[in-house]
PDB file of C-alpha atoms in Angstrom:
ATOM      1  CA  MET E   1      30.814  -8.983 -16.719  1.00 43.00           C
ATOM      2  CA  LYS E   2      28.392  -6.572 -18.373  1.00 42.00           C
ATOM      3  CA  GLN E   3      25.386  -8.488 -16.975  1.00 45.00           C
ATOM      4  CA  THR E   4      26.891  -8.418 -13.479  1.00 40.00           C
ATOM      5  CA  LEU E   5      27.387  -4.654 -13.687  1.00 40.00           C
ATOM      6  CA  ILE E   6      23.789  -4.125 -14.841  1.00 45.00           C
ATOM      7  CA  LEU E   7      22.507  -6.362 -12.027  1.00 47.00           C
ATOM      8  CA  LEU E   8      24.585  -4.450  -9.482  1.00 45.00           C
ATOM      9  CA  ILE E   9      23.258  -1.097 -10.728  1.00 54.00           C
ATOM     10  CA  LEU E  10      19.661  -2.359 -10.579  1.00 50.00           C
ATOM     11  CA  CYS E  11      20.152  -3.705  -7.039  1.00 47.00           C
ATOM     12  CA  LEU E  12      21.617  -0.398  -5.857  1.00 48.00           C
ATOM     13  CA  PHE E  13      18.761   1.516  -7.511  1.00 53.00           C
ATOM     14  CA  PHE E  14      16.038  -0.581  -5.870  1.00 53.00           C
ATOM     15  CA  TRP E  15      17.838  -0.609  -2.510  1.00 52.00           C
ATOM     16  CA  GLY E  16      17.988   3.200  -2.612  1.00 52.00           C
ATOM     17  CA  CYS E  17      14.309   3.483  -3.542  1.00 54.00           C
ATOM     18  CA  THR E  18      13.097   1.241  -0.731  1.00 53.00           C
ATOM     19  CA  ARG E  19      15.158   2.687   2.124  1.00 56.00           C
ATOM     20  CA  LEU E  20      13.377   4.984   4.524  1.00 55.00           C
ATOM     21  CA  PRO E  21      14.815   8.433   4.866  1.00 63.00           C
ATOM     22  CA  GLU E  22      16.744   8.949   8.080  1.00 79.00           C
ATOM     23  CA  LYS E  23      14.703  10.296  10.974  1.00 78.00           C
ATOM     24  CA  PRO E  24      14.693  14.087  10.865  1.00 79.00           C
ATOM     25  CA  ASP E  25      16.653  16.035  13.450  1.00 80.00           C
ATOM     26  CA  GLY E  26      14.524  16.755  16.477  1.00 82.00           C
ATOM     27  CA  MET E  27      12.039  13.912  15.907  1.00 86.00           C
ATOM     28  CA  PRO E  28      11.014  12.657  19.351  1.00 90.00           C
ATOM     29  CA  GLU E  29      11.056   8.977  20.284  1.00 92.00           C
ATOM     30  CA  LEU E  30       8.135   7.048  18.768  1.00 94.00           C
ATOM     31  CA  THR E  31       6.013   4.406  20.448  1.00 95.00           C
ATOM     32  CA  PRO E  32       4.126   1.628  18.609  1.00 97.00           C
ATOM     33  CA  CYS E  33       0.479   2.550  18.039  1.00 97.00           C
ATOM     34  CA  ARG E  34      -2.421   0.674  16.456  1.00 97.00           C
ATOM     35  CA  VAL E  35      -5.986   1.906  16.079  1.00 97.00           C
ATOM     36  CA  VAL E  36      -9.020  -0.344  15.568  1.00 98.00           C
ATOM     37  CA  VAL E  37     -12.053   1.261  13.886  1.00 97.00           C
ATOM     38  CA  SER E  38     -15.588  -0.098  13.772  1.00 95.00           C
ATOM     39  CA  PHE E  39     -18.937   1.387  12.780  1.00 92.00           C
ATOM     40  CA  GLY E  40     -22.254  -0.167  13.682  1.00 88.00           C
ATOM     41  CA  GLY E  41     -20.431  -3.069  15.322  1.00 90.00           C
ATOM     42  CA  GLU E  42     -18.491  -3.975  12.166  1.00 93.00           C
ATOM     43  CA  LYS E  43     -14.765  -3.499  11.636  1.00 95.00           C
ATOM     44  CA  LEU E  44     -14.102  -1.064   8.797  1.00 93.00           C
ATOM     45  CA  ALA E  45     -11.438  -1.586   6.142  1.00 96.00           C
ATOM     46  CA  GLY E  46      -9.988   1.263   4.097  1.00 96.00           C
ATOM     47  CA  VAL E  47     -10.512   4.017   6.671  1.00 97.00           C
ATOM     48  CA  SER E  48      -7.874   6.735   6.736  1.00 97.00           C
ATOM     49  CA  VAL E  49      -7.016   7.635  10.325  1.00 97.00           C
ATOM     50  CA  LEU E  50      -5.265  10.940  11.089  1.00 97.00           C
ATOM     51  CA  LEU E  51      -3.823  11.955  14.460  1.00 96.00           C
ATOM     52  CA  GLN E  52      -3.337  15.716  14.710  1.00 95.00           C
ATOM     53  CA  PRO E  53      -1.019  16.646  17.634  1.00 94.00           C
ATOM     54  CA  GLN E  54      -2.371  19.024  20.269  1.00 93.00           C
ATOM     55  CA  ASP E  55       0.748  19.510  22.398  1.00 83.00           C
ATOM     56  CA  PRO E  56       2.922  22.442  21.192  1.00 79.00           C
ATOM     57  CA  PRO E  57       6.286  20.623  21.120  1.00 72.00           C
ATOM     58  CA  MET E  58       4.903  17.859  18.879  1.00 71.00           C
ATOM     59  CA  LYS E  59       2.724  19.952  16.506  1.00 79.00           C
ATOM     60  CA  SER E  60       4.984  19.078  13.584  1.00 82.00           C
ATOM     61  CA  TRP E  61       4.639  15.294  14.039  1.00 91.00           C
ATOM     62  CA  PRO E  62       1.166  14.184  12.851  1.00 94.00           C
ATOM     63  CA  ALA E  63       0.569  10.475  12.418  1.00 96.00           C
ATOM     64  CA  GLY E  64      -1.791   8.350  10.394  1.00 97.00           C
ATOM     65  CA  GLY E  65      -2.553   5.097   8.686  1.00 97.00           C
ATOM     66  CA  GLN E  66      -5.232   3.107   6.887  1.00 97.00           C
ATOM     67  CA  THR E  67      -7.269   0.260   8.308  1.00 97.00           C
ATOM     68  CA  ASP E  68      -6.940  -3.274   6.970  1.00 98.00           C
ATOM     69  CA  GLU E  69      -9.675  -5.923   6.653  1.00 97.00           C
ATOM     70  CA  GLN E  70      -9.758  -6.344  10.461  1.00 97.00           C
ATOM     71  CA  GLY E  71     -10.291  -2.605  10.958  1.00 97.00           C
ATOM     72  CA  GLN E  72      -6.731  -2.140  12.267  1.00 98.00           C
ATOM     73  CA  ALA E  73      -4.362   0.641  11.269  1.00 98.00           C
ATOM     74  CA  VAL E  74      -0.715   0.599  12.274  1.00 97.00           C
ATOM     75  CA  LEU E  75       0.143   4.274  12.586  1.00 97.00           C
ATOM     76  CA  LYS E  76       3.186   6.035  11.211  1.00 96.00           C
ATOM     77  CA  THR E  77       4.581   9.466  11.939  1.00 94.00           C
ATOM     78  CA  ALA E  78       5.356  11.734   8.983  1.00 89.00           C
ATOM     79  CA  ALA E  79       4.062   8.907   6.720  1.00 88.00           C
ATOM     80  CA  HIS E  80       7.332   6.941   7.028  1.00 90.00           C
ATOM     81  CA  TYR E  81       8.245   6.104  10.602  1.00 94.00           C
ATOM     82  CA  ASP E  82       6.520   3.327  12.558  1.00 95.00           C
ATOM     83  CA  GLY E  83       4.941   4.642  15.720  1.00 96.00           C
ATOM     84  CA  VAL E  84       3.600   7.840  17.220  1.00 95.00           C
ATOM     85  CA  VAL E  85       5.025  10.521  19.482  1.00 94.00           C
ATOM     86  CA  PRO E  86       3.378  10.029  22.903  1.00 94.00           C
ATOM     87  CA  GLY E  87       0.957  12.855  23.656  1.00 93.00           C
ATOM     88  CA  ASN E  88      -2.513  14.271  22.999  1.00 95.00           C
ATOM     89  CA  TYR E  89      -4.214  14.141  19.613  1.00 96.00           C
ATOM     90  CA  ILE E  90      -7.438  14.970  17.805  1.00 96.00           C
ATOM     91  CA  VAL E  91      -8.363  11.892  15.742  1.00 97.00           C
ATOM     92  CA  SER E  92     -10.262  12.072  12.464  1.00 97.00           C
ATOM     93  CA  PHE E  93     -11.494   9.365  10.097  1.00 97.00           C
ATOM     94  CA  GLN E  94     -12.244   9.344   6.370  1.00 96.00           C
ATOM     95  CA  LYS E  95     -13.568   6.751   3.948  1.00 95.00           C
ATOM     96  CA  ASN E  96     -15.289   7.478   0.662  1.00 92.00           C
ATOM     97  CA  ALA E  97     -17.607   5.274  -1.367  1.00 90.00           C
ATOM     98  CA  GLU E  98     -16.620   4.362  -4.898  1.00 86.00           C
ATOM     99  CA  PRO E  99     -17.497   7.340  -7.101  1.00 83.00           C
ATOM    100  CA  GLU E 100     -20.669   7.042  -9.112  1.00 87.00           C
ATOM    101  CA  LEU E 101     -20.853   8.196 -12.719  1.00 88.00           C
ATOM    102  CA  ARG E 102     -23.265  10.664 -14.240  1.00 88.00           C
ATOM    103  CA  PRO E 103     -25.088   9.596 -17.424  1.00 90.00           C
ATOM    104  CA  ASP E 104     -22.406  11.407 -19.454  1.00 91.00           C
ATOM    105  CA  GLY E 105     -19.699   9.276 -17.795  1.00 87.00           C
ATOM    106  CA  MET E 106     -18.274  12.018 -15.579  1.00 89.00           C
ATOM    107  CA  PRO E 107     -17.779  11.089 -11.901  1.00 87.00           C
ATOM    108  CA  LEU E 108     -20.023  12.543  -9.226  1.00 87.00           C
ATOM    109  CA  PRO E 109     -18.374  13.845  -6.033  1.00 87.00           C
ATOM    110  CA  ALA E 110     -17.354  10.983  -3.755  1.00 85.00           C
ATOM    111  CA  LYS E 111     -19.752  10.262  -0.915  1.00 89.00           C
ATOM    112  CA  SER E 112     -18.259   9.828   2.550  1.00 90.00           C
ATOM    113  CA  LEU E 113     -19.057   6.598   4.391  1.00 90.00           C
ATOM    114  CA  ILE E 114     -17.990   8.147   7.712  1.00 93.00           C
ATOM    115  CA  PRO E 115     -20.322  10.584   9.510  1.00 93.00           C
ATOM    116  CA  LEU E 116     -19.304  14.223   9.113  1.00 92.00           C
ATOM    117  CA  LYS E 117     -18.716  14.595  12.862  1.00 95.00           C
ATOM    118  CA  TYR E 118     -15.646  12.293  12.606  1.00 95.00           C
ATOM    119  CA  GLN E 119     -14.039  13.972   9.614  1.00 93.00           C
ATOM    120  CA  GLN E 120     -10.976  16.182   9.879  1.00 90.00           C
ATOM    121  CA  GLN E 121     -12.558  19.636  10.193  1.00 90.00           C
ATOM    122  CA  ASN E 122     -15.238  18.500  12.677  1.00 92.00           C
ATOM    123  CA  SER E 123     -13.809  15.714  14.800  1.00 94.00           C
ATOM    124  CA  LYS E 124     -13.912  16.018  18.573  1.00 94.00           C
ATOM    125  CA  GLU E 125     -12.437  12.528  19.077  1.00 95.00           C
ATOM    126  CA  THR E 126      -9.353  12.670  21.259  1.00 95.00           C
ATOM    127  CA  LEU E 127      -6.598  10.225  22.023  1.00 95.00           C
ATOM    128  CA  THR E 128      -3.754  10.284  24.512  1.00 96.00           C
ATOM    129  CA  VAL E 129      -0.972   8.023  23.279  1.00 96.00           C
ATOM    130  CA  THR E 130       1.216   6.594  26.037  1.00 95.00           C
ATOM    131  CA  LYS E 131       4.274   4.362  25.961  1.00 95.00           C
ATOM    132  CA  ASP E 132       2.516   1.649  27.989  1.00 94.00           C
ATOM    133  CA  LYS E 133      -0.448   1.144  25.637  1.00 95.00           C
ATOM    134  CA  ALA E 134      -0.201   0.156  21.960  1.00 95.00           C
ATOM    135  CA  GLU E 135      -3.841  -0.355  20.839  1.00 97.00           C
ATOM    136  CA  TYR E 136      -6.754   2.085  20.876  1.00 97.00           C
ATOM    137  CA  VAL E 137     -10.321   1.237  19.825  1.00 97.00           C
ATOM    138  CA  PHE E 138     -12.820   3.625  18.216  1.00 97.00           C
ATOM    139  CA  GLU E 139     -16.493   2.665  17.754  1.00 96.00           C
ATOM    140  CA  LEU E 140     -17.943   5.280  15.391  1.00 95.00           C
ATOM    141  CA  LYS E 141     -21.668   5.979  15.738  1.00 91.00           C
ATOM    142  CA  GLY E 142     -24.459   7.994  14.217  1.00 82.00           C
ATOM    143  CA  PRO E 143     -25.560   9.220  10.853  1.00 73.00           C
TER     144      PRO E 143
END
């Protein structure tokens, strides 16, 4: 009996930890959205993709994700909810190299593998997410 009670408590604990929070009040309907990122003709893994909303009613619903080995990122809104609010976005990309160490063993600042023009403060990349399209492709270029 004691073992059953412990097992039940553990199951409830893990079930509670893995459940997504309920969608917040006022969250608009989400549409599935996947982004494919390549640079120099090669798909990039480990790229953080951020969609910053440009339409006033959706300003509080940014979306993002990280690319897999095929350069694909399935985007989530508010880091938890599959999909994106349809609308207009500024898209930014970030991927850092593994940090190098100084001779004294301290890490040097991480070097970005994505050109500065695509990073959050500088990006001019735009995306209009619609309900009738689920995949968007970005070919990053330049130094």
